[in-house]
Short mmCIF file of C-alpha atoms in Angstrom, two decimals:
data_model
loop_
_atom_site.label_atom_id
_atom_site.label_comp_id
_atom_site.label_asym_id
_atom_site.label_seq_id
_atom_site.Cartn_x
_atom_site.Cartn_y
_atom_site.Cartn_z
CA MET D 1 7.43 77.77 32.44
CA MET D 2 6.58 74.23 31.37
CA LYS D 3 5.79 72.02 34.31
CA PHE D 4 6.60 68.23 34.34
CA PHE D 5 4.20 65.95 36.22
CA GLU D 6 5.64 62.79 37.86
CA ILE D 7 3.44 59.84 37.91
CA LYS D 8 4.17 57.34 40.73
CA MET D 9 3.31 53.92 40.19
CA PRO D 10 3.25 51.42 43.13
CA LEU D 11 5.95 48.69 43.08
CA PRO D 12 4.63 45.17 42.49
CA GLY D 13 4.39 43.03 45.57
CA ALA D 14 6.31 39.81 45.99
CA ARG D 15 3.29 37.63 44.82
CA SER D 16 2.92 39.68 41.55
CA ILE D 17 6.63 39.25 40.89
CA VAL D 18 6.51 35.57 41.33
CA GLY D 19 3.39 35.34 39.11
CA ILE D 20 5.09 37.22 36.41
CA LEU D 21 8.29 35.10 36.52
CA ILE D 22 6.27 31.87 36.41
CA PHE D 23 4.25 33.15 33.35
CA ALA D 24 7.46 34.29 31.64
CA LEU D 25 9.04 30.74 32.26
CA LEU D 26 6.04 28.74 30.93
CA PHE D 27 5.87 30.94 27.85
CA SER D 28 9.39 30.53 26.89
CA CYS D 29 9.32 26.79 27.38
CA LYS D 30 6.11 26.22 25.44
CA LYS D 31 6.55 24.18 22.23
CA SER D 32 4.13 22.61 19.84
CA LYS D 33 3.48 19.09 20.78
CA ASN D 34 4.64 18.08 17.17
CA GLU D 35 7.82 20.03 17.14
CA ASN D 36 10.97 18.08 16.88
CA PRO D 37 12.64 17.70 20.33
CA GLY D 38 15.71 19.88 20.63
CA GLY D 39 14.67 22.25 17.99
CA ASP D 40 16.58 22.99 14.62
CA THR D 41 19.62 25.20 14.78
CA THR D 42 19.82 25.56 10.94
CA GLY D 43 17.05 27.97 10.86
CA ASN D 44 14.70 25.58 9.23
CA PRO D 45 11.12 25.42 10.30
CA PRO D 46 10.20 22.57 12.77
CA VAL D 47 9.32 19.06 11.21
CA VAL D 48 5.72 18.27 11.95
CA VAL D 49 5.39 14.52 12.89
CA ASP D 50 2.11 12.58 13.23
CA ASN D 51 2.37 10.98 16.61
CA ASP D 52 -0.96 9.01 16.41
CA LEU D 53 0.22 5.91 14.63
CA THR D 54 -2.20 3.46 12.96
CA GLU D 55 -2.13 -0.25 13.84
CA ILE D 56 -0.64 -1.06 10.38
CA THR D 57 2.19 1.34 11.02
CA LYS D 58 2.80 0.00 14.43
CA ALA D 59 2.93 -3.54 13.04
CA ILE D 60 5.43 -2.58 10.38
CA GLN D 61 7.68 -0.73 12.90
CA ALA D 62 7.56 -3.67 15.45
CA GLY D 63 8.30 -6.35 12.80
CA SER D 64 10.81 -4.52 10.48
CA THR D 65 13.45 -1.89 10.03
CA VAL D 66 11.80 -0.63 6.86
CA ILE D 67 10.58 2.66 8.36
CA ASP D 68 13.67 4.57 9.61
CA LYS D 69 11.98 8.03 10.08
CA PHE D 70 8.25 8.01 10.31
CA VAL D 71 6.41 11.18 8.94
CA SER D 72 2.73 10.36 8.84
CA ASP D 73 0.10 7.81 8.20
CA GLU D 74 -3.74 7.65 7.74
CA THR D 75 -6.23 4.82 7.56
CA SER D 76 -9.58 5.15 5.86
CA THR D 77 -12.56 2.80 5.35
CA VAL D 78 -12.91 1.93 1.66
CA ALA D 79 -16.04 -0.38 2.01
CA GLU D 80 -17.33 -3.07 4.26
CA GLY D 81 -14.17 -5.09 5.32
CA VAL D 82 -11.78 -3.03 3.44
CA THR D 83 -9.44 -0.32 4.57
CA GLN D 84 -6.66 1.63 3.13
CA THR D 85 -3.65 2.98 4.86
CA GLN D 86 -1.17 5.33 3.41
CA ILE D 87 2.30 5.79 5.23
CA VAL D 88 4.98 8.38 4.53
CA PHE D 89 8.40 7.87 5.86
CA ASN D 90 12.05 7.83 5.22
CA ARG D 91 14.25 4.71 4.38
CA LYS D 92 17.49 4.05 6.24
CA ASP D 93 19.30 5.75 3.54
CA GLY D 94 17.18 8.96 4.11
CA LEU D 95 15.11 8.48 0.86
CA PRO D 96 11.42 9.47 1.32
CA VAL D 97 8.74 6.82 0.58
CA LYS D 98 5.02 6.69 0.33
CA MET D 99 3.23 3.31 0.46
CA PHE D 100 -0.43 2.35 0.38
CA ILE D 101 -1.64 -0.85 1.98
CA LEU D 102 -5.10 -2.23 1.21
CA LYS D 103 -6.40 -4.54 4.02
CA ALA D 104 -9.21 -7.04 2.99
CA ASP D 105 -11.00 -9.13 5.36
CA MET D 106 -11.77 -12.22 3.18
CA ASN D 107 -13.99 -13.69 5.94
CA ASN D 108 -16.61 -11.36 4.97
CA PRO D 109 -19.05 -13.31 2.77
CA LYS D 110 -19.79 -10.12 0.73
CA LEU D 111 -16.22 -9.69 -0.23
CA SER D 112 -14.47 -11.46 -3.07
CA LEU D 113 -11.81 -11.15 -5.59
CA GLN D 114 -11.99 -10.73 -9.32
CA ALA D 115 -9.35 -10.77 -12.05
CA MET D 116 -9.84 -8.08 -14.46
CA SER D 117 -8.86 -8.01 -18.18
CA ALA D 118 -8.47 -4.98 -20.47
CA TYR D 119 -11.92 -3.80 -21.67
CA ASN D 120 -13.25 -7.11 -20.13
CA ASP D 121 -12.40 -8.60 -23.47
CA LEU D 122 -11.32 -12.06 -24.40
CA ILE D 123 -8.47 -10.81 -26.59
CA TRP D 124 -5.35 -9.44 -25.30
CA GLY D 125 -4.93 -5.65 -24.84
CA VAL D 126 -3.92 -2.95 -22.39
CA GLN D 127 -6.02 -0.45 -20.34
CA ARG D 128 -5.70 1.72 -17.25
CA VAL D 129 -6.66 -0.02 -14.06
CA SER D 130 -9.12 2.73 -13.05
CA GLU D 131 -10.89 2.05 -16.43
CA MET D 132 -10.68 -1.70 -16.01
CA CYS D 133 -12.82 -1.34 -12.89
CA ARG D 134 -15.71 0.31 -14.93
CA ASP D 135 -15.50 -2.36 -17.70
CA ASN D 136 -15.15 -5.39 -15.50
CA GLN D 137 -17.87 -4.47 -12.82
CA ALA D 138 -20.73 -6.94 -12.93
CA ALA D 139 -24.31 -6.08 -12.23
CA GLY D 140 -25.17 -6.39 -8.46
CA THR D 141 -21.56 -5.83 -7.50
CA ASP D 142 -19.14 -2.99 -6.52
CA ILE D 143 -15.50 -2.98 -7.45
CA VAL D 144 -14.42 -1.04 -4.39
CA ALA D 145 -10.64 -1.09 -5.17
CA ALA D 146 -8.14 -2.65 -7.54
CA ILE D 147 -4.45 -3.05 -8.31
CA ASN D 148 -2.42 -3.81 -11.26
CA GLY D 149 -1.56 -7.57 -12.00
CA ASP D 150 0.93 -9.45 -13.93
CA VAL D 151 3.99 -8.54 -16.02
CA PHE D 152 2.91 -8.59 -19.70
CA ASN D 153 4.06 -8.26 -23.35
CA THR D 154 3.86 -4.54 -23.91
CA SER D 155 3.23 -5.15 -27.70
CA THR D 156 0.26 -7.50 -27.35
CA GLY D 157 -0.98 -7.17 -23.89
CA GLU D 158 -0.47 -10.89 -23.11
CA PRO D 159 0.18 -11.56 -19.43
CA THR D 160 3.30 -13.65 -18.37
CA THR D 161 1.69 -16.62 -16.40
CA VAL D 162 -1.67 -17.99 -15.28
CA PHE D 163 -4.83 -15.90 -15.81
CA TYR D 164 -8.36 -16.88 -14.81
CA VAL D 165 -11.56 -14.79 -14.89
CA ASN D 166 -14.79 -16.14 -13.36
CA GLY D 167 -13.60 -19.69 -13.65
CA THR D 168 -12.45 -19.48 -17.24
CA ALA D 169 -8.77 -19.92 -18.22
CA ARG D 170 -7.61 -16.94 -20.17
CA LYS D 171 -4.01 -18.23 -20.10
CA THR D 172 -2.38 -21.41 -18.74
CA VAL D 173 1.22 -22.42 -18.46
CA THR D 174 2.78 -25.89 -18.16
CA ASN D 175 4.18 -26.94 -14.84
CA ALA D 176 7.62 -27.12 -16.61
CA THR D 177 7.36 -23.53 -17.50
CA LEU D 178 6.34 -22.59 -14.01
CA THR D 179 9.31 -24.61 -12.66
CA SER D 180 11.85 -23.09 -15.10
CA SER D 181 10.61 -19.46 -14.90
CA GLY D 182 10.16 -19.28 -11.27
CA LYS D 183 6.95 -17.36 -11.86
CA VAL D 184 4.04 -17.35 -9.36
CA PHE D 185 0.41 -16.45 -9.30
CA LEU D 186 -2.35 -15.65 -6.89
CA ALA D 187 -5.46 -18.14 -7.08
CA TYR D 188 -8.82 -17.41 -5.65
CA TYR D 189 -10.70 -20.75 -5.34
CA LYS D 190 -14.49 -21.15 -6.00
CA ASP D 191 -14.77 -22.08 -2.20
CA ARG D 192 -13.20 -18.57 -1.45
CA SER D 193 -9.85 -19.93 -0.18
CA LEU D 194 -6.64 -18.30 -1.32
CA LYS D 195 -3.70 -20.11 -2.89
CA ILE D 196 -0.36 -19.25 -4.52
CA GLY D 197 0.86 -21.23 -7.35
CA GLY D 198 4.33 -21.75 -8.75
CA LYS D 199 7.60 -23.11 -7.60
CA ASP D 200 8.37 -22.51 -3.81
CA ARG D 201 11.59 -22.00 -2.06
CA THR D 202 12.26 -25.64 -1.85
CA ASN D 203 12.00 -25.89 -5.61
CA ALA D 204 8.73 -27.91 -5.24
CA LEU D 205 5.69 -26.99 -7.22
CA ARG D 206 2.78 -25.76 -5.29
CA ASN D 207 -0.23 -28.02 -5.81
CA ILE D 208 -3.15 -26.10 -7.60
CA ASP D 209 -6.42 -27.72 -8.50
CA TYR D 210 -7.23 -25.69 -11.65
CA THR D 211 -10.86 -27.09 -11.69
CA GLN D 212 -11.38 -25.05 -8.58
CA VAL D 213 -9.76 -21.76 -9.57
CA ALA D 214 -12.34 -18.96 -9.90
CA GLN D 215 -9.79 -16.05 -10.38
CA ALA D 216 -6.04 -16.01 -10.98
CA VAL D 217 -3.59 -13.25 -11.58
CA GLY D 218 0.09 -13.73 -12.36
CA GLY D 219 3.02 -12.49 -10.25
CA ASN D 220 6.84 -12.18 -10.20
CA ASN D 221 8.50 -13.30 -7.12
CA TRP D 222 8.03 -15.07 -3.83
CA LEU D 223 8.39 -12.68 -0.90
CA VAL D 224 6.96 -14.82 1.91
CA ASP D 225 6.63 -18.68 1.26
CA ASN D 226 4.76 -20.67 4.02
CA GLY D 227 5.59 -18.34 6.75
CA VAL D 228 9.33 -18.00 5.79
CA LYS D 229 10.98 -14.95 4.20
CA THR D 230 12.55 -15.52 0.76
CA VAL D 231 15.64 -13.59 -0.03
CA SER D 232 16.01 -11.66 -3.29
CA THR D 233 19.44 -10.72 -4.76
CA ASP D 234 17.64 -7.94 -6.69
CA VAL D 235 18.55 -4.84 -4.57
CA SER D 236 17.15 -2.28 -6.78
CA VAL D 237 14.77 0.51 -5.29
CA ASP D 238 11.70 0.85 -7.26
CA ALA D 239 7.86 1.22 -7.24
CA ARG D 240 6.26 -2.05 -6.01
CA THR D 241 2.88 -3.95 -6.11
CA ALA D 242 2.61 -7.05 -4.02
CA VAL D 243 -0.17 -9.22 -2.31
CA GLY D 244 -0.18 -11.70 0.51
CA TYR D 245 -2.65 -13.31 2.86
CA THR D 246 -2.58 -14.35 6.59
CA SER D 247 -3.59 -17.62 8.12
CA GLY D 248 -6.74 -15.80 9.17
CA LYS D 249 -7.72 -14.90 5.55
CA ILE D 250 -6.72 -11.20 5.74
CA LEU D 251 -5.37 -10.24 2.38
CA TYR D 252 -3.02 -7.36 2.09
CA ALA D 253 -2.17 -5.53 -1.15
CA LEU D 254 0.78 -3.14 -1.05
CA VAL D 255 1.49 -0.43 -3.73
CA VAL D 256 4.52 1.64 -3.28
CA ASP D 257 5.32 4.69 -5.28
CA GLY D 258 8.83 5.05 -6.72
CA ARG D 259 11.08 6.79 -9.28
CA GLN D 260 10.32 10.18 -7.86
CA ALA D 261 13.25 11.46 -5.76
CA LYS D 262 11.67 14.11 -3.73
CA TYR D 263 8.26 12.52 -3.36
CA SER D 264 8.78 8.56 -3.05
CA ASN D 265 11.71 6.41 -4.34
CA GLY D 266 10.34 2.99 -3.72
CA LEU D 267 11.50 -0.23 -1.96
CA THR D 268 13.64 -3.17 -2.62
CA LEU D 269 11.97 -6.56 -2.88
CA ASN D 270 13.38 -7.48 0.41
CA ASP D 271 11.86 -4.31 1.95
CA THR D 272 8.61 -5.26 0.34
CA ARG D 273 8.76 -8.60 1.78
CA ASP D 274 9.49 -7.29 5.27
CA VAL D 275 6.41 -5.14 5.19
CA LEU D 276 4.23 -8.06 4.33
CA PHE D 277 5.85 -10.48 6.81
CA SER D 278 5.35 -7.82 9.59
CA LEU D 279 1.66 -7.83 8.88
CA GLY D 280 1.60 -11.66 9.56
CA VAL D 281 1.52 -12.67 5.85
CA VAL D 282 2.19 -16.42 5.46
CA ASP D 283 2.17 -16.44 1.63
CA GLY D 284 3.16 -13.30 -0.37
CA ILE D 285 4.31 -12.51 -3.81
CA SER D 286 5.11 -9.39 -5.84
CA LEU D 287 3.26 -8.34 -8.93
CA ASP D 288 4.27 -6.20 -11.81
CA GLY D 289 5.98 -3.05 -10.29
CA ALA D 290 7.81 0.09 -11.58
CA THR D 291 5.55 2.31 -13.59
CA SER D 292 2.73 -0.40 -13.59
CA SER D 293 1.99 -0.06 -9.85
CA THR D 294 -1.41 1.34 -9.39
CA LEU D 295 -4.11 1.29 -6.60
CA ALA D 296 -7.55 2.58 -7.65
CA ILE D 297 -10.32 3.30 -5.20
CA LYS D 298 -14.02 3.64 -6.19
CA ASN D 299 -15.37 7.21 -5.56
CA ALA D 300 -18.18 7.08 -3.15
CA GLY D 301 -21.70 7.26 -4.80
CA THR D 302 -20.37 6.99 -8.33
CA ASN D 303 -19.20 4.61 -11.00
CA THR D 304 -16.02 6.29 -11.23
CA TRP D 305 -12.50 5.19 -9.74
CA SER D 306 -9.49 7.40 -8.73
CA VAL D 307 -5.92 6.29 -8.60
CA ARG D 308 -4.97 6.62 -5.04
CA ASN D 309 -1.23 6.47 -5.37
CA SER D 310 0.90 8.99 -7.61
CA PRO D 311 2.61 7.12 -10.24
CA PRO D 312 4.24 9.56 -12.83
CA ALA D 313 1.28 8.64 -15.12
CA GLU D 314 -1.31 5.84 -14.98
CA ARG D 315 0.11 3.10 -17.13
CA LEU D 316 -1.91 0.95 -19.59
CA VAL D 317 -1.56 -2.62 -18.11
CA ALA D 318 -2.74 -6.14 -19.20
CA ASN D 319 -4.85 -7.28 -16.26
CA GLY D 320 -5.69 -6.34 -12.60
CA LEU D 321 -6.89 -7.70 -9.43
CA ALA D 322 -10.20 -6.25 -8.03
CA PHE D 323 -11.83 -6.33 -4.54
CA VAL D 324 -15.53 -6.90 -5.10
CA LEU D 325 -18.41 -6.24 -2.66
CA SER D 326 -21.83 -7.77 -3.57
CA LYS D 327 -24.82 -5.42 -3.16
#
């Protein structure tokens, strides 16, 4: 006959039962610190959100409504006095956007601006910004970052408005043309001061002493004029490039990817304006945008440059604006 053995286990005491219940409660309530509150009832995985905001992102959120749903951001040092911040977010209409913001402290005596021409040549042409950096870098300097510049004639490579390189006028336009076209340009003086030329929001022409211009790159539209936001009737959403400076000589360069529905759709001109304004910019303009928008950063320890943003393809452009560090 088969015998069965009964094993008697002692019942847990009151303290053990309480401990088990507390452990079960804590385990069931535990969530990732990055998991969306309330969870997701659709069965989709939780969306991971970066809760450690950079100072740039905080300023944009505090000063504008451009960022509706923040996703992530990151700030890195490019060179002495230059940082780069990239921000991923959704617009108010739910469209995803990725933008890149270069912050340059122009109070740094080693840091300067340089206008770049295609192949560093005197004749018109077109070239990728990452290649312009290589050809325009002077001995004893490092081009640590660069952006695309002016709108241009795609057949000849001639820029639309004022263009100066190292104190030499490559292209000038009359005051009448500046007034009628509404075009603007960024000028970097020999004394290292920053100016914007063109007709302002009051229809007055900004006073520019061309004998003092060291570098100049043309732009499209005013975004911020003497601390006042301008208003654009162009509501198109697109890739953007813009520059602006604060009263404390901090220069911001903004590049926004666009025309890529699942990755980044871009911003309107008024959105772009609001980003610069929230950063304390007193004068800011847009440069050539759309497929021209490019940010190139120098690869550490090399004489090569990589495009930091993600345009569909790096476009051949007429000129660019470089951030230069003296060795």
